Amino acid sequence: MCGIVGYLGKEDGAHVIIDGLKRLEYRGYDSWGIAASNDGKIDIHKQVGKIGGFDLKRDLPAFHGNICIGHTRWATHGGVTEKNSHPHLSCDKRIAVVHNGIVENYQELKTELEKKGHKFVSQTDTEVLAHLIEEKLKTKKELKDAVRASLKEVEGSYALGIIDREQKIMIGARLGSPLVFGLGKDGFYLGSDVPAFLEFTNKVIFLGEHEMVEVKPEGYKIINIESGQQIKSKIVKIAWSIEDAEKGGQPHFMIKEMLEQPMVVDKTVGTDPTELEKAAKLIRKAKKIYVVACGTALHAGLYGAYLLAQNNDLMVQPISAGEFPYFGHLIKKNDLVITVSQSGETADVLGAVRSAQAAGAKVLALVNVLGSSLMRLADGSILTKAGSEICVLSTKAYVSQQAMFAMLSAHLNGKPEEGKKALRAIKKDIKTILEKDNLKKIRKLAKKLSGVPNIYALGRGINYPNSLESCLKIKEVSYIHAEGFAGGDLKHGPIALIEKDVPVLVFSTNDQVQKEIISNAMEVKARGAYVIGIGPENNQVFEEYLPVSANGFYTPIASIVYSQLIAYYIALEKQLDPDKPRNLAKSVTVK
Ligand code: AGP
């Protein structure tokens, strides 16, 4: 996944691009670049590494232009080098292009273009687009027509920013990767995500699939790429404040976003009942129900499956979106696929949605980004209330997804107040867990754990998803190997891993499951494990005990916060950057 920023206006736009790229750095930080059109030429600057420490005035004082594009890269085709960084130029250096997505047929296009004399300087798929547009400009007068003709030959996905130093135009185009168009008083903006230009305007148009925006100093046009027809698009006012996209005074987005979780639960309580009813209708009508997602969102979907089973007697089959193609042929007309996604741009999820709908099934999306591809594609959607989640690791989005399932489950039972009451209690509990003294206690525990090679987590029933999510958090941010198990699986193999001092997080309960999960804790303790109990009741089997209130099915919405904090503080102990873990990207928009 990469980040795109564009600007066309009266002012010099270089600082707009650099500031915007810094806000999008979570989308990819292998390398970055900027191109600006001024006095009939295109200036370009690219460099490997993160943009965080770059200072425009100090490092690139003479760089300016009122038509600019920029890009942060997460490499897919071609290594992490300056040459492979975007923007990419046409041979005549008239056109500059930035791209998020994949040109699947770039090899054959490249061969054709080389035969016509085009010289390539990078190994990327994206550079093909710059030369293809240049080629089309030989026969198409207008840039927009040359871009349309080029994209008709492209197979794959794209969000594009294109500038033309001759026609003094900027174009944004979208298929499969997000692109937002901003309308400001001093100019127009492009961004992969709203935080890119939120400080300049909160009036946006979410470009739809196969749509492009042609931006000139005097105005803009939204055009359907296939038909060339101009279309009217809704201007949306974004409620997110710029603080959403900043750290709110915290050292990292991760801790800032964890500290927002009480508010996230609060906002979820306020979910519009009509939104819930539309979702409930899809569930009631469904013959078979599946929940499909990736990573953390899949763990939230698994939590939802347990909740709908235990609270609503509904059988929901969880499937990892990446594995969906191997089950897709079994999806039938009256089935329902519930998808869960923070970004709404995860390629595997979108692929699953398209194939489910092709089979005639309905799709319900629990999605956190307004106007995202998933929200557009789904037959019904509920906007989760996490707000802009910048950290690569999903924390508040996970809690918002669990909380939304709680609201949905209570609504389905005709007892919405039950869900609201439970979530208000959960909100209080999370606030307690996040209190300063408690954070100190968790940081001390994390210090103890920071040197271990392996960490395990155990949960049963509705607490099982949290054991998986805990270990994903620990893996992602501290690079310690961590594995979550269902308590019942322990004796079928994993117990062989337990040895002296190995830490095991145990999600315990005070209900009918308590006896079994405590006996699991005893089994690992008997083999030397360092048992950390997380639950409503302490027990002598625990070396460490992290209290959480008893809220029945909803307890995991609070208890996960301990694991998020443990993972975060281990990362700090290991001097790692929790906001930019190695090899990861915020949203996996390629398969
Ligand atoms: C979460 O911490 C991970 N970064 C990752 O597993 C993420 O949950 C997954 O890629 C799904 O993303 P989505 O919610 O945007 O679809």
Coordinates of C-alpha atoms and ligand atoms in Angstrom, one line a residue:
M1 CA 0.0 0.0 0.0
C2 CA 1.4 3.5 -0.8
G3 CA 0.4 7.0 -0.1
I4 CA -0.5 9.6 -2.7
V5 CA -0.8 13.4 -2.2
G6 CA -1.6 16.0 -4.9
Y7 CA -2.2 19.8 -5.0
L8 CA -3.2 22.3 -7.7
G9 CA -3.9 25.8 -6.7
K10 CA -2.8 29.4 -6.5
E11 CA -0.1 28.9 -3.9
D12 CA 3.2 27.0 -3.9
G13 CA 2.2 23.4 -3.1
A14 CA 5.5 21.7 -2.1
H15 CA 4.8 22.0 1.7
V16 CA 1.3 20.7 1.2
I17 CA 2.8 17.5 -0.4
I18 CA 5.6 17.0 2.2
D19 CA 3.2 17.6 5.1
G20 CA 0.6 15.3 3.5
L21 CA 3.2 12.5 2.9
K22 CA 4.2 12.7 6.5
R23 CA 0.6 12.1 7.5
L24 CA 0.4 9.2 5.0
E25 CA 3.7 7.6 6.0
Y26 CA 1.9 4.8 7.7
R27 CA 0.8 3.7 4.3
G28 CA 4.3 2.9 3.2
Y29 CA 7.7 4.1 4.2
D30 CA 10.3 2.4 2.0
S31 CA 10.9 5.6 0.1
W32 CA 9.2 8.8 -1.0
G33 CA 9.2 11.4 -3.7
I34 CA 7.7 14.7 -5.0
A35 CA 7.3 16.3 -8.4
A36 CA 6.2 19.9 -9.1
S37 CA 5.4 21.7 -12.3
N38 CA 6.6 25.3 -12.6
D39 CA 7.8 27.6 -15.4
G40 CA 7.1 24.9 -17.9
K41 CA 9.3 22.2 -16.4
I42 CA 8.9 19.5 -13.8
D43 CA 11.2 19.4 -10.8
I44 CA 11.5 16.1 -9.0
H45 CA 13.0 14.9 -5.8
K46 CA 13.1 11.2 -4.5
Q47 CA 14.8 9.5 -1.7
V48 CA 14.9 6.1 0.1
G49 CA 13.8 5.8 3.7
K50 CA 11.2 7.5 5.8
I51 CA 10.1 11.1 5.2
G52 CA 9.7 11.8 8.9
G53 CA 12.8 13.8 9.5
F54 CA 12.8 15.7 6.2
D55 CA 12.5 19.5 6.4
L56 CA 11.5 21.2 3.1
K57 CA 13.0 24.6 4.0
R58 CA 16.3 23.2 5.2
D59 CA 16.7 20.2 2.7
L60 CA 15.0 21.5 -0.5
P61 CA 14.6 25.3 -0.2
A62 CA 14.4 26.0 -3.9
F63 CA 11.8 23.3 -4.6
H64 CA 8.4 24.9 -5.6
G65 CA 5.4 24.6 -7.9
N66 CA 1.7 25.1 -7.7
I67 CA 0.9 21.8 -9.4
C68 CA 2.5 19.0 -7.4
I69 CA 2.2 15.3 -6.6
G70 CA 4.0 13.1 -4.0
H71 CA 4.2 9.5 -2.9
T72 CA 5.3 7.3 -0.1
R73 CA 6.2 3.8 -1.3
W74 CA 5.7 0.3 0.0
A75 CA 7.6 -1.7 -2.6
T76 CA 5.8 -4.3 -4.6
H77 CA 7.6 -4.4 -8.0
G78 CA 11.3 -3.4 -7.9
G79 CA 13.5 -3.0 -4.9
V80 CA 13.7 -0.1 -2.5
T81 CA 15.9 2.3 -4.6
E82 CA 15.7 5.9 -5.5
K83 CA 15.1 5.0 -9.2
N84 CA 12.1 2.9 -8.2
S85 CA 10.6 5.5 -6.1
H86 CA 7.7 7.5 -7.4
P87 CA 6.9 9.9 -9.1
H88 CA 7.9 8.4 -12.5
L89 CA 8.4 10.6 -15.6
S90 CA 7.7 10.2 -19.3
C91 CA 10.7 10.3 -21.7
D92 CA 10.0 14.0 -22.5
K93 CA 9.6 14.8 -18.8
R94 CA 6.3 16.3 -19.5
I95 CA 4.2 13.9 -17.4
A96 CA 4.8 12.8 -13.8
V97 CA 2.9 9.9 -12.3
V98 CA 2.4 8.5 -8.7
H99 CA 0.5 5.2 -8.3
N100 CA -0.9 3.0 -5.5
G101 CA -1.9 -0.5 -6.8
I102 CA -0.5 -2.9 -9.4
V103 CA -0.3 -2.9 -13.2
E104 CA -0.6 -6.6 -13.7
N105 CA 0.1 -6.5 -17.5
Y106 CA 3.0 -4.1 -17.2
Q107 CA 5.5 -6.4 -18.8
E108 CA 3.7 -6.6 -22.1
L109 CA 2.9 -2.9 -22.1
K110 CA 6.6 -2.1 -21.3
T111 CA 7.7 -4.3 -24.2
E112 CA 5.4 -2.6 -26.6
L113 CA 6.5 0.8 -25.4
E114 CA 10.2 -0.1 -25.7
K115 CA 9.6 -1.1 -29.3
K116 CA 8.3 2.4 -29.9
G117 CA 11.5 3.8 -28.4
H118 CA 10.6 4.6 -24.8
K119 CA 13.5 4.4 -22.4
F120 CA 12.7 3.0 -18.9
V121 CA 14.8 3.9 -15.9
S122 CA 13.1 1.8 -13.2
Q123 CA 12.0 -1.8 -12.5
T124 CA 8.5 -0.7 -11.5
D125 CA 5.2 -1.4 -13.0
T126 CA 4.2 2.2 -12.5
E127 CA 6.7 3.8 -14.8
V128 CA 4.8 2.1 -17.7
L129 CA 1.9 4.5 -17.0
A130 CA 4.0 7.6 -17.6
H131 CA 5.3 6.3 -20.9
L132 CA 1.9 5.0 -22.0
I133 CA 0.2 8.4 -21.4
E134 CA 3.1 10.1 -23.3
E135 CA 2.5 7.7 -26.2
K136 CA -1.3 8.4 -26.2
L137 CA -0.6 12.2 -26.2
K138 CA 0.8 11.8 -29.7
T139 CA -2.8 11.2 -30.9
K140 CA -5.0 12.6 -28.1
K141 CA -5.1 16.4 -27.6
E142 CA -6.4 16.4 -24.1
L143 CA -4.5 14.8 -21.2
K144 CA -7.8 13.3 -19.8
D145 CA -8.4 11.5 -23.1
A146 CA -4.8 10.2 -23.2
V147 CA -5.2 9.0 -19.6
R148 CA -8.5 7.3 -20.4
A149 CA -7.0 5.6 -23.4
S150 CA -4.0 4.4 -21.4
L151 CA -6.1 3.0 -18.5
K152 CA -8.3 1.1 -21.0
E153 CA -5.1 -1.0 -21.7
V154 CA -4.2 -1.4 -18.0
E155 CA -5.2 -4.6 -16.1
G156 CA -4.9 -4.3 -12.3
S157 CA -5.6 -1.8 -9.7
Y158 CA -4.7 1.9 -9.3
A159 CA -5.1 5.1 -7.5
L160 CA -3.2 7.6 -9.7
G161 CA -1.9 11.2 -9.4
I162 CA -0.8 12.7 -12.7
I163 CA 0.6 16.2 -13.5
D164 CA 1.2 17.7 -17.0
R165 CA 3.6 20.6 -17.2
E166 CA 2.3 21.7 -20.6
Q167 CA -1.5 21.7 -20.0
K168 CA -0.9 22.7 -16.4
I169 CA -3.4 20.0 -15.2
M170 CA -3.6 17.5 -12.4
I171 CA -5.6 14.2 -12.8
G172 CA -6.6 11.7 -10.2
A173 CA -7.9 8.3 -11.2
R174 CA -9.1 5.3 -9.3
L175 CA -9.8 1.6 -9.7
G176 CA -9.4 -0.7 -6.7
S177 CA -7.2 1.6 -4.6
P178 CA -8.6 4.6 -2.6
L179 CA -8.3 8.2 -3.8
V180 CA -10.0 11.2 -2.2
F181 CA -10.4 14.6 -3.9
G182 CA -10.3 17.7 -1.6
L183 CA -11.9 21.0 -2.4
G184 CA -10.2 23.9 -0.6
K185 CA -10.4 27.6 -0.7
D186 CA -6.8 27.9 -2.0
G187 CA -6.7 25.0 -4.3
F188 CA -7.6 21.3 -4.9
Y189 CA -6.1 18.3 -3.3
L190 CA -5.7 14.5 -3.9
G191 CA -5.0 12.0 -1.2
S192 CA -5.0 8.3 -0.6
D193 CA -6.6 9.1 2.7
V194 CA -8.3 12.1 4.2
P195 CA -5.5 13.0 6.7
A196 CA -3.3 13.9 3.8
F197 CA -4.9 17.3 3.4
L198 CA -7.4 17.5 6.2
E199 CA -5.7 20.7 7.6
F200 CA -6.6 22.5 4.4
T201 CA -10.1 21.3 3.8
N202 CA -12.7 18.8 5.1
K203 CA -14.8 19.0 2.0
V204 CA -14.1 15.9 0.0
I205 CA -15.3 13.7 -2.9
F206 CA -14.5 10.0 -2.6
L207 CA -13.7 9.0 -6.2
G208 CA -15.6 5.9 -7.2
E209 CA -14.3 2.9 -9.2
H210 CA -13.4 3.9 -12.8
E211 CA -13.7 7.5 -11.9
M212 CA -11.2 10.3 -12.6
V213 CA -11.0 13.9 -11.6
E214 CA -9.6 16.5 -14.1
V215 CA -8.3 19.5 -12.1
K216 CA -7.5 22.9 -13.6
P217 CA -6.9 26.2 -11.9
E218 CA -10.5 27.3 -12.8
G219 CA -12.2 24.1 -11.5
Y220 CA -12.6 20.4 -11.7
K221 CA -14.6 17.7 -13.5
I222 CA -15.4 14.2 -12.3
I223 CA -15.4 11.8 -15.3
N224 CA -16.3 8.2 -15.8
I225 CA -13.1 6.7 -17.3
E226 CA -14.9 4.2 -19.4
S227 CA -17.6 6.4 -21.0
G228 CA -15.8 9.8 -20.7
Q229 CA -19.0 11.2 -19.4
Q230 CA -18.8 13.9 -16.8
I231 CA -20.6 12.8 -13.6
K232 CA -22.0 14.7 -10.6
S233 CA -20.5 13.5 -7.3
K234 CA -21.5 14.2 -3.7
I235 CA -19.3 16.5 -1.7
V236 CA -18.9 15.0 1.8
K237 CA -17.9 17.0 4.9
I238 CA -15.5 15.0 7.1
A239 CA -16.2 15.0 10.8
W240 CA -12.7 14.0 11.7
S241 CA -10.7 16.8 13.3
I242 CA -7.1 17.2 12.3
E243 CA -6.2 16.0 15.8
D244 CA -7.5 12.6 14.6
A245 CA -4.7 12.6 12.3
E246 CA -2.2 13.9 14.8
K247 CA -0.9 12.2 17.9
G248 CA -2.7 14.3 20.4
G249 CA 0.4 14.9 22.4
Q250 CA 1.2 11.2 22.8
P251 CA 4.6 9.8 21.7
H252 CA 3.0 7.4 19.2
F253 CA -0.2 6.9 17.3
M254 CA -0.6 3.5 18.9
I255 CA -0.9 4.7 22.5
K256 CA -3.0 7.7 21.4
E257 CA -5.4 5.4 19.7
M258 CA -5.5 2.9 22.6
L259 CA -6.3 5.8 24.9
E260 CA -9.2 6.8 22.6
Q261 CA -10.9 3.4 23.1
P262 CA -13.3 4.5 25.9
M263 CA -14.6 7.2 23.5
V264 CA -14.8 4.7 20.6
V265 CA -17.0 2.5 22.7
D266 CA -19.1 5.5 23.7
K267 CA -19.6 6.5 20.0
T268 CA -20.6 2.9 19.2
V269 CA -23.3 3.1 21.8
G270 CA -24.7 6.0 19.8
T271 CA -24.9 3.9 16.5
D272 CA -28.0 4.9 14.6
P273 CA -30.6 2.1 15.1
T274 CA -31.7 2.4 11.5
E275 CA -28.1 1.4 10.5
L276 CA -28.4 -1.6 12.8
E277 CA -31.8 -2.5 11.6
K278 CA -30.7 -2.6 7.9
A279 CA -27.9 -4.9 9.0
A280 CA -30.2 -7.0 11.1
K281 CA -32.6 -7.4 8.1
L282 CA -29.8 -8.9 6.0
I283 CA -28.9 -11.3 8.9
R284 CA -32.5 -12.4 9.5
K285 CA -33.0 -13.2 5.7
A286 CA -29.8 -15.1 5.3
K287 CA -29.8 -18.9 4.9
K288 CA -26.1 -19.3 5.8
I289 CA -23.9 -16.7 7.3
Y290 CA -20.1 -16.3 6.9
V291 CA -17.8 -13.8 8.4
V292 CA -14.8 -12.9 6.2
A293 CA -11.8 -10.6 7.1
C294 CA -8.1 -10.5 7.6
G295 CA -5.7 -10.2 10.5
T296 CA -7.1 -8.3 13.5
A297 CA -10.4 -7.8 11.7
L298 CA -10.7 -11.5 11.3
H299 CA -10.2 -11.9 15.1
A300 CA -13.0 -9.3 15.6
G301 CA -15.1 -11.4 13.1
L302 CA -14.4 -14.5 15.1
Y303 CA -15.5 -12.7 18.3
G304 CA -18.7 -11.7 16.4
A305 CA -19.2 -15.4 15.4
Y306 CA -19.0 -16.5 19.0
L307 CA -21.3 -13.7 20.2
L308 CA -23.9 -14.4 17.5
A309 CA -23.7 -18.1 18.4
Q310 CA -24.0 -17.7 22.1
N311 CA -26.3 -14.7 22.3
N312 CA -28.4 -15.1 19.2
D313 CA -28.2 -18.9 18.4
L314 CA -26.9 -18.0 14.9
M315 CA -24.3 -20.2 13.2
V316 CA -21.7 -17.9 11.5
Q317 CA -18.8 -19.6 9.7
P318 CA -15.5 -17.5 9.9
I319 CA -13.2 -17.6 6.9
S320 CA -9.9 -15.8 6.5
A321 CA -10.4 -13.6 3.3
G322 CA -7.2 -15.0 1.9
E323 CA -8.6 -18.5 2.0
F324 CA -12.1 -17.5 0.8
P325 CA -11.4 -18.5 -2.9
Y326 CA -11.2 -22.2 -1.7
F327 CA -14.7 -22.0 -0.3
G328 CA -16.2 -19.4 -2.6
H329 CA -17.9 -22.0 -4.8
L330 CA -20.1 -23.1 -1.9
I331 CA -21.6 -19.6 -1.3
K332 CA -25.2 -19.5 -2.5
K333 CA -27.8 -17.0 -3.5
N334 CA -29.5 -16.5 -0.1
D335 CA -26.3 -16.5 1.9
L336 CA -24.8 -13.5 3.8
V337 CA -21.1 -12.7 4.0
I338 CA -20.3 -10.3 6.9
T339 CA -17.0 -8.6 6.2
V340 CA -15.0 -6.7 8.8
S341 CA -12.3 -4.2 7.8
Q342 CA -10.8 -1.1 9.2
S343 CA -9.5 0.3 5.9
G344 CA -12.2 -1.1 3.6
E345 CA -9.4 -1.5 1.1
T346 CA -8.0 -5.0 1.9
A347 CA -7.6 -6.7 -1.4
D348 CA -8.5 -10.2 -0.2
V349 CA -11.6 -8.9 1.4
L350 CA -12.7 -7.0 -1.7
G351 CA -12.0 -10.1 -3.7
A352 CA -14.2 -12.2 -1.4
V353 CA -16.9 -9.6 -1.7
R354 CA -16.9 -9.6 -5.5
S355 CA -17.0 -13.4 -5.7
A356 CA -19.8 -13.7 -3.0
Q357 CA -21.9 -11.1 -4.9
A358 CA -21.3 -12.9 -8.2
A359 CA -22.8 -16.0 -6.5
G360 CA -25.8 -13.9 -5.6
A361 CA -25.0 -13.7 -1.9
K362 CA -25.5 -10.4 0.0
V363 CA -22.6 -8.6 1.8
L364 CA -22.7 -6.7 5.0
A365 CA -19.7 -4.6 5.9
L366 CA -18.5 -3.5 9.3
V367 CA -16.0 -0.9 8.0
N368 CA -14.2 2.0 9.5
V369 CA -13.5 4.3 6.5
L370 CA -16.4 6.3 5.0
G371 CA -16.4 6.0 1.2
S372 CA -14.0 3.1 1.1
S373 CA -14.2 0.5 -1.6
L374 CA -15.7 -2.0 0.7
M375 CA -18.4 0.4 1.9
R376 CA -19.3 1.1 -1.8
L377 CA -19.3 -2.5 -2.8
A378 CA -21.3 -4.0 0.2
D379 CA -25.1 -4.4 0.0
G380 CA -25.3 -3.0 3.5
S381 CA -22.7 -1.4 5.8
I382 CA -22.3 -0.1 9.3
L383 CA -19.6 2.5 9.9
T384 CA -17.6 1.4 12.9
K385 CA -16.8 4.3 15.2
A386 CA -13.0 4.2 15.7
G387 CA -12.3 7.4 13.7
S388 CA -9.1 7.7 11.7
E389 CA -6.7 4.9 12.8
I390 CA -3.2 5.8 11.7
C391 CA -1.0 3.3 13.5
V392 CA -0.3 0.3 11.4
L393 CA -1.5 -1.9 14.3
S394 CA -5.2 -2.0 14.7
T395 CA -6.2 -1.4 18.3
K396 CA -9.2 1.0 18.6
A397 CA -10.6 -0.4 15.4
Y398 CA -10.6 -3.9 16.9
V399 CA -12.4 -2.7 19.9
S400 CA -14.9 -0.7 17.7
Q401 CA -15.5 -3.9 15.7
Q402 CA -16.2 -6.0 18.8
A403 CA -18.4 -3.3 20.2
M404 CA -20.4 -3.0 17.0
F405 CA -21.0 -6.8 17.0
A406 CA -22.3 -6.3 20.6
M407 CA -24.7 -3.6 19.4
L408 CA -25.8 -5.8 16.5
S409 CA -26.3 -8.8 18.7
A410 CA -28.5 -6.9 21.2
H411 CA -30.5 -5.3 18.4
L412 CA -31.1 -8.7 16.8
N413 CA -32.5 -9.9 20.2
G414 CA -34.8 -6.8 20.3
K415 CA -32.9 -5.6 23.4
P416 CA -30.8 -2.7 22.2
E417 CA -30.6 -1.3 25.7
E418 CA -28.9 -4.4 26.9
G419 CA -26.1 -3.8 24.4
K420 CA -25.8 -0.1 25.4
K421 CA -25.7 -0.9 29.1
A422 CA -23.0 -3.5 28.6
L423 CA -20.9 -1.2 26.5
R424 CA -21.2 1.6 29.0
A425 CA -19.8 -0.8 31.6
I426 CA -17.1 -1.9 29.2
K427 CA -16.2 1.8 28.6
K428 CA -15.7 2.3 32.3
D429 CA -13.6 -0.8 32.5
I430 CA -11.3 0.3 29.7
K431 CA -10.9 3.7 31.4
T432 CA -9.8 1.9 34.5
I433 CA -7.3 -0.3 32.6
L434 CA -5.9 2.9 31.0
E435 CA -5.3 4.7 34.3
K436 CA -1.8 5.9 34.9
D437 CA -1.0 3.6 37.8
N438 CA -2.3 0.6 35.8
L439 CA -0.2 1.6 32.8
K440 CA 2.9 1.7 35.0
K441 CA 2.1 -1.8 36.3
I442 CA 1.6 -3.1 32.7
R443 CA 4.8 -1.4 31.6
K444 CA 6.7 -3.2 34.4
L445 CA 5.3 -6.5 33.3
A446 CA 6.2 -5.8 29.7
K447 CA 9.8 -5.1 30.8
K448 CA 9.9 -8.6 32.2
L449 CA 8.6 -10.1 29.0
S450 CA 10.7 -8.0 26.6
G451 CA 13.6 -10.5 26.5
V452 CA 11.7 -13.7 26.0
P453 CA 11.8 -15.6 22.7
N454 CA 8.2 -16.9 22.8
I455 CA 4.9 -15.8 24.4
Y456 CA 1.6 -17.8 24.3
A457 CA -2.0 -16.9 25.0
L458 CA -5.0 -19.1 26.0
G459 CA -8.7 -18.5 25.8
R460 CA -11.8 -20.6 25.6
G461 CA -15.1 -19.8 23.9
I462 CA -15.7 -16.1 23.4
N463 CA -12.3 -15.4 24.9
Y464 CA -10.5 -17.4 22.3
P465 CA -10.4 -14.7 19.6
N466 CA -8.6 -12.4 22.1
S467 CA -5.8 -15.0 22.6
L468 CA -5.2 -14.8 18.8
E469 CA -5.4 -11.1 18.7
S470 CA -3.1 -10.7 21.7
C471 CA -0.4 -12.7 19.9
L472 CA -0.9 -10.9 16.6
K473 CA -0.3 -7.6 18.5
I474 CA 2.8 -8.9 20.2
K475 CA 4.2 -10.4 17.0
E476 CA 3.5 -7.3 14.9
V477 CA 5.0 -4.7 17.2
S478 CA 7.8 -6.5 19.2
Y479 CA 8.8 -9.2 16.7
I480 CA 8.6 -11.8 19.5
H481 CA 7.1 -15.1 18.4
A482 CA 3.7 -15.4 20.0
E483 CA 0.9 -17.9 19.5
G484 CA -2.7 -18.0 20.7
F485 CA -4.5 -21.3 21.4
A486 CA -8.0 -22.3 22.3
G487 CA -7.8 -23.9 25.8
G488 CA -9.2 -27.2 24.4
D489 CA -6.4 -27.4 21.8
L490 CA -3.6 -27.2 24.4
K491 CA -3.2 -30.9 25.0
H492 CA -3.4 -31.7 21.3
G493 CA 0.2 -30.5 20.7
P494 CA 0.9 -26.9 21.8
I495 CA 1.6 -28.0 25.4
A496 CA 4.8 -29.4 24.1
L497 CA 6.0 -25.8 23.7
I498 CA 5.6 -25.0 27.4
E499 CA 8.8 -25.0 29.4
K500 CA 10.2 -23.2 32.4
D501 CA 9.4 -19.4 32.5
V502 CA 7.6 -19.3 29.2
P503 CA 4.9 -16.5 29.6
V504 CA 1.3 -17.6 29.0
L505 CA -1.5 -15.0 29.0
V506 CA -4.7 -16.8 30.2
F507 CA -8.0 -15.1 29.5
S508 CA -10.0 -16.5 32.4
T509 CA -13.7 -16.0 33.3
N510 CA -16.0 -16.4 36.3
D511 CA -18.7 -18.3 34.4
Q512 CA -19.1 -22.0 33.5
V513 CA -15.9 -21.9 31.5
Q514 CA -13.8 -20.9 34.5
K515 CA -13.1 -24.4 35.7
E516 CA -11.7 -25.6 32.3
I517 CA -9.6 -22.5 31.6
I518 CA -8.1 -22.6 35.1
S519 CA -7.2 -26.3 34.7
N520 CA -5.5 -25.3 31.4
A521 CA -3.6 -22.7 33.4
M522 CA -2.6 -25.3 35.9
E523 CA -1.4 -27.6 33.1
V524 CA 1.0 -25.0 31.7
K525 CA 2.0 -23.9 35.2
A526 CA 2.9 -27.5 36.1
R527 CA 5.4 -27.4 33.2
G528 CA 7.0 -24.2 34.4
A529 CA 5.0 -21.5 32.6
Y530 CA 4.8 -17.9 33.9
V531 CA 1.0 -17.6 34.0
I532 CA -0.5 -14.1 33.6
G533 CA -4.2 -14.2 34.4
I534 CA -6.6 -11.6 32.7
G535 CA -10.1 -11.8 33.9
P536 CA -12.8 -11.0 36.6
E537 CA -11.3 -13.2 39.3
N538 CA -7.8 -13.8 40.6
N539 CA -6.5 -17.3 41.2
Q540 CA -3.5 -18.8 42.9
V541 CA -2.3 -20.3 39.6
F542 CA -1.6 -16.7 38.3
E543 CA 1.9 -15.2 38.8
E544 CA 0.5 -11.9 37.6
Y545 CA -3.2 -10.9 37.7
L546 CA -4.7 -8.2 35.5
P547 CA -8.3 -7.5 36.6
V548 CA -11.2 -6.9 34.3
S549 CA -14.9 -6.6 35.3
A550 CA -17.3 -9.4 34.6
N551 CA -19.4 -8.4 31.6
G552 CA -20.3 -11.8 30.3
F553 CA -20.1 -12.1 26.5
Y554 CA -18.7 -8.5 26.3
T555 CA -15.8 -8.9 28.7
P556 CA -13.3 -9.5 25.8
I557 CA -13.9 -6.0 24.5
A558 CA -12.2 -4.7 27.6
S559 CA -9.7 -7.5 28.3
I560 CA -7.9 -7.1 25.0
V561 CA -6.7 -3.7 26.1
Y562 CA -4.2 -5.4 28.4
S563 CA -2.6 -7.3 25.5
Q564 CA -2.5 -4.2 23.3
L565 CA -0.6 -2.4 26.1
I566 CA 1.7 -5.3 26.9
A567 CA 2.6 -5.4 23.2
Y568 CA 3.2 -1.6 23.0
Y569 CA 5.4 -1.5 26.1
I570 CA 7.5 -4.5 25.0
A571 CA 8.1 -2.6 21.7
L572 CA 9.3 0.5 23.7
E573 CA 11.5 -1.7 25.9
K574 CA 13.1 -3.0 22.7
Q575 CA 13.4 0.5 21.2
L576 CA 11.2 -0.3 18.3
D577 CA 8.8 2.2 16.6
P578 CA 5.3 0.9 17.4
D579 CA 3.8 3.0 14.6
K580 CA 5.9 1.7 11.8
P581 CA 6.7 -2.0 12.4
R582 CA 9.0 -3.6 9.9
N583 CA 7.5 -5.2 6.7
L584 CA 4.0 -4.2 7.5
A585 CA 1.6 -1.7 5.9
K586 CA -1.6 -0.2 7.3
S587 CA -3.8 -1.7 4.6
V588 CA -2.9 -4.6 2.4
T589 CA -4.4 -3.4 -0.9
V590 CA -2.6 -6.0 -3.0
K591 CA -3.3 -9.8 -2.9
Ligands
AGP1 C1 -3.7 -5.3 12.4 O1 -2.9 -5.0 13.6 C2 -2.8 -5.6 11.2 N1 -2.1 -4.5 10.8 C3 -3.5 -6.3 10.1 O2 -3.7 -7.7 10.5 C4 -4.9 -5.8 9.7 O3 -5.9 -6.1 10.7 C5 -5.4 -6.5 8.4 O4 -4.5 -6.3 7.4 C6 -6.8 -6.2 8.0 O5 -6.9 -4.8 7.6 P1 -8.3 -4.1 7.4 O6 -9.0 -4.2 8.8 O7 -8.0 -2.7 7.0 O8 -9.0 -4.9 6.4

